[in-house]
């Protein structure tokens, strides 16, 4: 488990069977627009102790350069994250493959194909904060609510982008999907 410093906020998309619990937790419906989500996050951040959030978690399904949260967040939406500039220290994408670059797509935006590296880099620059995202499928179980203030450990390669949009660190966690012929294994969290 990754323990996050508060104040923190978690957005749980209604299509995800797993949930995070944060200082402020929002169960996002499929009709929420990106503008509304970011506006509400900014409002919560302004009302947080110290006037900002230390950590913001998007818990949803994902694909390269795409978050299935609300109506969906695509690469064409990255500039809208400027609404969070100065209000969030770090954004965590707890979703499959968000940071992955789909080979042969030329970075075309959209579900299941795109340049996740540019998606995360552009969000980090627009929001002027750190962004953490995985590049592989994430396996955390079904109908699971994580402990308060915690995020499950990532699977596979994870990248952190700084406010300038460059990668500041990377880490490779064990991967359920890349274990070869030895079969499936479960994330220890």
PDB file of N, CA and C in Angstrom, residues 55-98:
ATOM      1  N   UNK A  55      -2.543  15.535  -2.165  1.00  0.00           N
ATOM      2  CA  UNK A  55      -2.685  14.428  -3.109  1.00  0.00           C
ATOM      3  C   UNK A  55      -4.102  14.354  -3.656  1.00  0.00           C
ATOM      4  N   UNK A  56      -4.201  14.047  -4.946  1.00  0.00           N
ATOM      5  CA  UNK A  56      -5.473  13.870  -5.641  1.00  0.00           C
ATOM      6  C   UNK A  56      -5.407  12.538  -6.382  1.00  0.00           C
ATOM      7  N   UNK A  57      -6.400  11.664  -6.159  1.00  0.00           N
ATOM      8  CA  UNK A  57      -6.407  10.336  -6.772  1.00  0.00           C
ATOM      9  C   UNK A  57      -7.607  10.193  -7.708  1.00  0.00           C
ATOM     10  N   UNK A  58      -7.342   9.765  -8.939  1.00  0.00           N
ATOM     11  CA  UNK A  58      -8.397   9.364  -9.869  1.00  0.00           C
ATOM     12  C   UNK A  58      -8.416   7.843  -9.873  1.00  0.00           C
ATOM     13  N   UNK A  59      -9.463   7.235  -9.320  1.00  0.00           N
ATOM     14  CA  UNK A  59      -9.613   5.763  -9.287  1.00  0.00           C
ATOM     15  C   UNK A  59     -10.669   5.405 -10.320  1.00  0.00           C
ATOM     16  N   UNK A  60     -10.215   4.852 -11.441  1.00  0.00           N
ATOM     17  CA  UNK A  60     -11.124   4.566 -12.548  1.00  0.00           C
ATOM     18  C   UNK A  60     -10.470   3.570 -13.495  1.00  0.00           C
ATOM     19  N   UNK A  61     -11.189   3.197 -14.539  1.00  0.00           N
ATOM     20  CA  UNK A  61     -10.582   2.416 -15.609  1.00  0.00           C
ATOM     21  C   UNK A  61      -9.785   3.372 -16.488  1.00  0.00           C
ATOM     22  N   UNK A  62      -8.815   2.832 -17.199  1.00  0.00           N
ATOM     23  CA  UNK A  62      -8.004   3.677 -18.056  1.00  0.00           C
ATOM     24  C   UNK A  62      -7.526   2.951 -19.290  1.00  0.00           C
ATOM     25  N   UNK A  63      -6.893   3.700 -20.154  1.00  0.00           N
ATOM     26  CA  UNK A  63      -6.253   3.211 -21.369  1.00  0.00           C
ATOM     27  C   UNK A  63      -5.156   4.227 -21.687  1.00  0.00           C
ATOM     28  N   UNK A  64      -4.272   3.939 -22.634  1.00  0.00           N
ATOM     29  CA  UNK A  64      -3.233   4.911 -22.952  1.00  0.00           C
ATOM     30  C   UNK A  64      -3.814   6.295 -23.269  1.00  0.00           C
ATOM     31  N   UNK A  65      -3.377   7.298 -22.510  1.00  0.00           N
ATOM     32  CA  UNK A  65      -3.817   8.689 -22.689  1.00  0.00           C
ATOM     33  C   UNK A  65      -5.315   8.876 -22.488  1.00  0.00           C
ATOM     34  N   UNK A  66      -5.903   8.087 -21.593  1.00  0.00           N
ATOM     35  CA  UNK A  66      -7.350   8.177 -21.372  1.00  0.00           C
ATOM     36  C   UNK A  66      -7.711   7.716 -19.960  1.00  0.00           C
ATOM     37  N   UNK A  67      -8.608   8.458 -19.317  1.00  0.00           N
ATOM     38  CA  UNK A  67      -9.184   8.081 -18.024  1.00  0.00           C
ATOM     39  C   UNK A  67     -10.692   7.956 -18.186  1.00  0.00           C
ATOM     40  N   UNK A  68     -11.248   6.810 -17.826  1.00  0.00           N
ATOM     41  CA  UNK A  68     -12.698   6.624 -17.883  1.00  0.00           C
ATOM     42  C   UNK A  68     -13.279   7.106 -16.555  1.00  0.00           C
ATOM     43  N   UNK A  69     -13.286   8.416 -16.400  1.00  0.00           N
ATOM     44  CA  UNK A  69     -13.829   9.050 -15.200  1.00  0.00           C
ATOM     45  C   UNK A  69     -14.841  10.087 -15.678  1.00  0.00           C
ATOM     46  N   UNK A  70     -16.070   9.988 -15.194  1.00  0.00           N
ATOM     47  CA  UNK A  70     -17.123  10.853 -15.704  1.00  0.00           C
ATOM     48  C   UNK A  70     -17.338  10.582 -17.184  1.00  0.00           C
ATOM     49  N   UNK A  71     -17.432  11.660 -17.971  1.00  0.00           N
ATOM     50  CA  UNK A  71     -17.602  11.503 -19.424  1.00  0.00           C
ATOM     51  C   UNK A  71     -16.315  11.057 -20.118  1.00  0.00           C
ATOM     52  N   UNK A  72     -15.218  10.996 -19.379  1.00  0.00           N
ATOM     53  CA  UNK A  72     -13.931  10.587 -19.935  1.00  0.00           C
ATOM     54  C   UNK A  72     -12.981  11.763 -20.045  1.00  0.00           C
ATOM     55  N   UNK A  73     -11.706  11.499 -19.787  1.00  0.00           N
ATOM     56  CA  UNK A  73     -10.668  12.524 -19.880  1.00  0.00           C
ATOM     57  C   UNK A  73      -9.685  12.077 -20.956  1.00  0.00           C
ATOM     58  N   UNK A  74      -9.565  12.913 -21.997  1.00  0.00           N
ATOM     59  CA  UNK A  74      -8.732  12.611 -23.162  1.00  0.00           C
ATOM     60  C   UNK A  74      -7.577  13.604 -23.258  1.00  0.00           C
ATOM     61  N   UNK A  75      -6.688  13.323 -24.183  1.00  0.00           N
ATOM     62  CA  UNK A  75      -5.546  14.222 -24.352  1.00  0.00           C
ATOM     63  C   UNK A  75      -5.995  15.635 -24.731  1.00  0.00           C
ATOM     64  N   UNK A  76      -7.086  15.768 -25.434  1.00  0.00           N
ATOM     65  CA  UNK A  76      -7.590  17.096 -25.802  1.00  0.00           C
ATOM     66  C   UNK A  76      -8.056  17.892 -24.580  1.00  0.00           C
ATOM     67  N   UNK A  77      -8.172  17.235 -23.419  1.00  0.00           N
ATOM     68  CA  UNK A  77      -8.621  17.896 -22.187  1.00  0.00           C
ATOM     69  C   UNK A  77      -7.478  18.319 -21.270  1.00  0.00           C
ATOM     70  N   UNK A  78      -6.241  17.983 -21.621  1.00  0.00           N
ATOM     71  CA  UNK A  78      -5.144  18.194 -20.665  1.00  0.00           C
ATOM     72  C   UNK A  78      -4.977  19.657 -20.252  1.00  0.00           C
ATOM     73  N   UNK A  79      -5.197  20.584 -21.150  1.00  0.00           N
ATOM     74  CA  UNK A  79      -5.059  22.001 -20.823  1.00  0.00           C
ATOM     75  C   UNK A  79      -6.026  22.476 -19.756  1.00  0.00           C
ATOM     76  N   UNK A  80      -7.164  21.785 -19.626  1.00  0.00           N
ATOM     77  CA  UNK A  80      -8.166  22.165 -18.624  1.00  0.00           C
ATOM     78  C   UNK A  80      -7.651  21.980 -17.198  1.00  0.00           C
ATOM     79  N   UNK A  81      -6.614  21.162 -17.036  1.00  0.00           N
ATOM     80  CA  UNK A  81      -6.052  20.929 -15.707  1.00  0.00           C
ATOM     81  C   UNK A  81      -5.369  22.172 -15.142  1.00  0.00           C
ATOM     82  N   UNK A  82      -5.243  23.225 -15.939  1.00  0.00           N
ATOM     83  CA  UNK A  82      -4.701  24.488 -15.423  1.00  0.00           C
ATOM     84  C   UNK A  82      -5.591  25.043 -14.313  1.00  0.00           C
ATOM     85  N   UNK A  83      -6.842  24.594 -14.245  1.00  0.00           N
ATOM     86  CA  UNK A  83      -7.749  25.003 -13.158  1.00  0.00           C
ATOM     87  C   UNK A  83      -7.227  24.557 -11.797  1.00  0.00           C
ATOM     88  N   UNK A  84      -6.294  23.588 -11.783  1.00  0.00           N
ATOM     89  CA  UNK A  84      -5.755  23.071 -10.522  1.00  0.00           C
ATOM     90  C   UNK A  84      -4.388  23.651 -10.176  1.00  0.00           C
ATOM     91  N   UNK A  85      -3.854  24.527 -11.015  1.00  0.00           N
ATOM     92  CA  UNK A  85      -2.523  25.086 -10.788  1.00  0.00           C
ATOM     93  C   UNK A  85      -2.449  25.789  -9.434  1.00  0.00           C
ATOM     94  N   UNK A  86      -1.493  25.376  -8.622  1.00  0.00           N
ATOM     95  CA  UNK A  86      -1.319  25.949  -7.291  1.00  0.00           C
ATOM     96  C   UNK A  86      -2.238  25.368  -6.237  1.00  0.00           C
ATOM     97  N   UNK A  87      -3.114  24.441  -6.628  1.00  0.00           N
ATOM     98  CA  UNK A  87      -4.094  23.880  -5.692  1.00  0.00           C
ATOM     99  C   UNK A  87      -3.856  22.409  -5.358  1.00  0.00           C
ATOM    100  N   UNK A  88      -2.985  21.738  -6.100  1.00  0.00           N
ATOM    101  CA  UNK A  88      -2.716  20.309  -5.899  1.00  0.00           C
ATOM    102  C   UNK A  88      -1.212  20.079  -6.017  1.00  0.00           C
ATOM    103  N   UNK A  89      -0.637  19.338  -5.069  1.00  0.00           N
ATOM    104  CA  UNK A  89       0.789  19.005  -5.143  1.00  0.00           C
ATOM    105  C   UNK A  89       1.053  17.811  -6.053  1.00  0.00           C
ATOM    106  N   UNK A  90       0.197  16.771  -5.964  1.00  0.00           N
ATOM    107  CA  UNK A  90       0.444  15.550  -6.737  1.00  0.00           C
ATOM    108  C   UNK A  90      -0.870  14.901  -7.137  1.00  0.00           C
ATOM    109  N   UNK A  91      -0.937  14.464  -8.402  1.00  0.00           N
ATOM    110  CA  UNK A  91      -2.085  13.727  -8.931  1.00  0.00           C
ATOM    111  C   UNK A  91      -1.647  12.288  -9.170  1.00  0.00           C
ATOM    112  N   UNK A  92      -2.450  11.342  -8.690  1.00  0.00           N
ATOM    113  CA  UNK A  92      -2.206   9.914  -8.883  1.00  0.00           C
ATOM    114  C   UNK A  92      -3.299   9.351  -9.778  1.00  0.00           C
ATOM    115  N   UNK A  93      -2.915   8.695 -10.876  1.00  0.00           N
ATOM    116  CA  UNK A  93      -3.871   8.004 -11.727  1.00  0.00           C
ATOM    117  C   UNK A  93      -3.832   6.524 -11.366  1.00  0.00           C
ATOM    118  N   UNK A  94      -4.824   6.079 -10.609  1.00  0.00           N
ATOM    119  CA  UNK A  94      -4.954   4.672 -10.232  1.00  0.00           C
ATOM    120  C   UNK A  94      -5.864   4.025 -11.266  1.00  0.00           C
ATOM    121  N   UNK A  95      -5.270   3.723 -12.413  1.00  0.00           N
ATOM    122  CA  UNK A  95      -6.015   3.234 -13.575  1.00  0.00           C
ATOM    123  C   UNK A  95      -5.051   2.498 -14.494  1.00  0.00           C
ATOM    124  N   UNK A  96      -5.572   1.606 -15.289  1.00  0.00           N
ATOM    125  CA  UNK A  96      -4.739   0.820 -16.203  1.00  0.00           C
ATOM    126  C   UNK A  96      -4.138   1.671 -17.321  1.00  0.00           C
ATOM    127  N   UNK A  97      -2.873   1.465 -17.590  1.00  0.00           N
ATOM    128  CA  UNK A  97      -2.160   1.898 -18.793  1.00  0.00           C
ATOM    129  C   UNK A  97      -2.183   3.384 -19.137  1.00  0.00           C
ATOM    130  N   UNK A  98      -2.551   4.247 -18.229  1.00  0.00           N
ATOM    131  CA  UNK A  98      -2.685   5.670 -18.562  1.00  0.00           C
ATOM    132  C   UNK A  98      -1.390   6.245 -19.134  1.00  0.00           C
TER     133      UNK A  98
END
